[in-house]
Amino acid sequence: MKRLIAPSLLSADFGNLNRDIEMINKSQAHWFHLDIMDGVFVPNISFGFPVIKYIKKAAKKPLDVHLMIIEPDKYIEKFHAAGADILTVHFEACTHLHRTIQAIKSLKIKAGVSLNPHTPVHVLENIIADLDLVLIMSVNPGFGGQKFIEHSFKKIMQLKKMINTSNSKALIEVDGGVDNSNAKKLISAGADVLVAGNYIFGSKNPEKTISDLNNIINPS
Ligand code: DX5
Ligand code: ZN
């Protein structure tokens, strides 16, 4: 299967958002990764519905929306209406995760669950068959540009095993500190989708950085 790249707009230049969206449209990236932070679940606040709606209008690729918020159930329909194609909630933020996942799936969009670095993979055993995606946080959520946590490789391998031995088609997405130094190893461990923010938008030529990353993870 083709491995995917999801640039995180958290590191985009919001004064030139249109330019950065067009860059992703033109590039070899596959999804737009949107980080939604509420200042409660994580110690940072990012952006909300008007910005997502704007991105949806300009984006020619799916919107992968990563909710770092408490009580996500309250807003699932609003994120769907704003244009989310994939909606990922945090395991740590959901008391009734099964209900939350069914609510997302009832809107005919893809449902994902994200795990913080300290949360073991086995907590997903009883829900893995229902998931379209599992997002492994390889930094503590809240900020771009942090250092990759090495233990994530082990979690990806454990998760891959769980997916292969269950009736699950879930993709494994990795988020935080991803760059050209760990991309190949992440794919070998079992990752299907790589999120990258700082590595892409902090580079001189983001479109080329995406293309270089794509060559690493999808060698021809
Ligand atoms: C962090 C976010 C990430 C972040 C990744 O809480 O979930 O998506 O933007 O940024 P980098 O690639 O810079 O670590
Ligand atoms: Zn994210």
mmCIF file of N, CA and C and ligand atoms in Angstrom, residues 8 10-11 33 35 37 42 66 68 137 139-146 175-178 195-199, ligand 1:
data_model
loop_
_atom_site.group_PDB
_atom_site.id
_atom_site.type_symbol
_atom_site.label_atom_id
_atom_site.label_comp_id
_atom_site.label_asym_id
_atom_site.label_seq_id
_atom_site.Cartn_x
_atom_site.Cartn_y
_atom_site.Cartn_z
ATOM 1 N N SER A 8 1.175 19.058 8.637
ATOM 2 C CA SER A 8 0.386 19.692 9.692
ATOM 3 C C SER A 8 0.398 21.202 9.507
ATOM 4 N N LEU A 10 -0.427 23.358 11.469
ATOM 5 C CA LEU A 10 -0.067 24.085 12.689
ATOM 6 C C LEU A 10 1.214 24.896 12.472
ATOM 7 N N SER A 11 2.095 24.386 11.626
ATOM 8 C CA SER A 11 3.362 25.079 11.358
ATOM 9 C C SER A 11 3.294 25.964 10.117
ATOM 10 N N HIS A 33 -3.374 17.837 7.515
ATOM 11 C CA HIS A 33 -3.533 17.494 8.935
ATOM 12 C C HIS A 33 -3.843 18.770 9.721
ATOM 13 N N ASP A 35 -4.714 20.421 13.399
ATOM 14 C CA ASP A 35 -4.617 20.201 14.841
ATOM 15 C C ASP A 35 -5.528 21.162 15.584
ATOM 16 N N MET A 37 -6.868 22.400 19.126
ATOM 17 C CA MET A 37 -6.482 22.388 20.551
ATOM 18 C C MET A 37 -7.374 23.348 21.331
ATOM 19 N N VAL A 42 -4.888 20.073 26.101
ATOM 20 C CA VAL A 42 -3.461 20.382 25.878
ATOM 21 C C VAL A 42 -3.216 21.848 26.248
ATOM 22 N N HIS A 66 -7.409 16.322 13.753
ATOM 23 C CA HIS A 66 -6.895 15.729 14.992
ATOM 24 C C HIS A 66 -7.394 16.576 16.162
ATOM 25 N N MET A 68 -7.579 17.620 19.771
ATOM 26 C CA MET A 68 -6.933 17.586 21.096
ATOM 27 C C MET A 68 -7.811 18.415 22.019
ATOM 28 N N MET A 137 0.847 9.338 18.976
ATOM 29 C CA MET A 137 1.553 10.598 19.248
ATOM 30 C C MET A 137 2.996 10.271 19.611
ATOM 31 N N VAL A 139 5.145 12.727 20.201
ATOM 32 C CA VAL A 139 5.548 13.806 21.122
ATOM 33 C C VAL A 139 4.340 14.019 22.034
ATOM 34 N N ASN A 140 4.521 14.753 23.115
ATOM 35 C CA ASN A 140 3.350 15.108 23.906
ATOM 36 C C ASN A 140 2.569 16.176 23.144
ATOM 37 N N PRO A 141 1.252 15.958 22.934
ATOM 38 C CA PRO A 141 0.507 16.855 22.065
ATOM 39 C C PRO A 141 0.435 18.281 22.603
ATOM 40 N N GLY A 142 0.354 19.229 21.698
ATOM 41 C CA GLY A 142 0.196 20.626 22.089
ATOM 42 C C GLY A 142 1.025 21.596 21.259
ATOM 43 N N PHE A 143 2.152 21.120 20.763
ATOM 44 C CA PHE A 143 3.063 22.032 20.063
ATOM 45 C C PHE A 143 3.766 21.328 18.906
ATOM 46 N N GLY A 144 4.082 22.114 17.894
ATOM 47 C CA GLY A 144 4.908 21.609 16.804
ATOM 48 C C GLY A 144 6.376 21.724 17.197
ATOM 49 N N GLY A 145 7.222 21.093 16.423
ATOM 50 C CA GLY A 145 8.666 21.271 16.565
ATOM 51 C C GLY A 145 9.296 20.599 17.761
ATOM 52 N N GLN A 146 8.651 19.581 18.338
ATOM 53 C CA GLN A 146 9.249 18.884 19.485
ATOM 54 C C GLN A 146 10.050 17.656 19.027
ATOM 55 N N ASP A 175 2.559 11.050 14.552
ATOM 56 C CA ASP A 175 2.478 12.511 14.619
ATOM 57 C C ASP A 175 3.425 13.055 15.684
ATOM 58 N N GLY A 176 4.391 13.853 15.235
ATOM 59 C CA GLY A 176 5.294 14.532 16.159
ATOM 60 C C GLY A 176 6.750 14.200 15.918
ATOM 61 N N GLY A 177 7.519 15.215 15.545
ATOM 62 C CA GLY A 177 8.955 15.019 15.374
ATOM 63 C C GLY A 177 9.340 14.140 14.198
ATOM 64 N N VAL A 178 8.447 14.024 13.222
ATOM 65 C CA VAL A 178 8.753 13.186 12.049
ATOM 66 C C VAL A 178 9.598 13.990 11.060
ATOM 67 N N VAL A 195 2.637 12.345 9.703
ATOM 68 C CA VAL A 195 2.328 13.766 9.853
ATOM 69 C C VAL A 195 3.658 14.499 10.011
ATOM 70 N N ALA A 196 3.797 15.636 9.358
ATOM 71 C CA ALA A 196 5.004 16.442 9.592
ATOM 72 C C ALA A 196 4.642 17.913 9.498
ATOM 73 N N GLY A 197 5.046 18.663 10.512
ATOM 74 C CA GLY A 197 4.763 20.095 10.558
ATOM 75 C C GLY A 197 6.017 20.904 10.364
ATOM 76 N N ASN A 198 6.780 20.996 11.434
ATOM 77 C CA ASN A 198 7.998 21.807 11.420
ATOM 78 C C ASN A 198 8.982 21.390 10.324
ATOM 79 N N TYR A 199 9.115 20.098 10.124
ATOM 80 C CA TYR A 199 10.075 19.608 9.128
ATOM 81 C C TYR A 199 9.716 20.131 7.730
HETATM 82 C C1 DX5 B 1 1.200 18.252 18.065
HETATM 83 C C2 DX5 B 1 0.396 18.074 16.815
HETATM 84 C C3 DX5 B 1 1.203 17.785 15.614
HETATM 85 C C4 DX5 B 1 2.240 18.810 15.286
HETATM 86 C C5 DX5 B 1 3.382 18.062 14.650
HETATM 87 O O1 DX5 B 1 0.366 18.305 19.141
HETATM 88 O O2 DX5 B 1 -0.537 17.034 16.952
HETATM 89 O O3 DX5 B 1 0.394 17.515 14.487
HETATM 90 O O4 DX5 B 1 1.797 19.829 14.427
HETATM 91 O O5 DX5 B 1 4.388 18.955 14.467
HETATM 92 P P1 DX5 B 1 5.890 18.540 14.214
HETATM 93 O O6 DX5 B 1 5.915 17.710 12.954
HETATM 94 O O7 DX5 B 1 6.537 19.868 14.060
HETATM 95 O O8 DX5 B 1 6.356 17.781 15.414
#
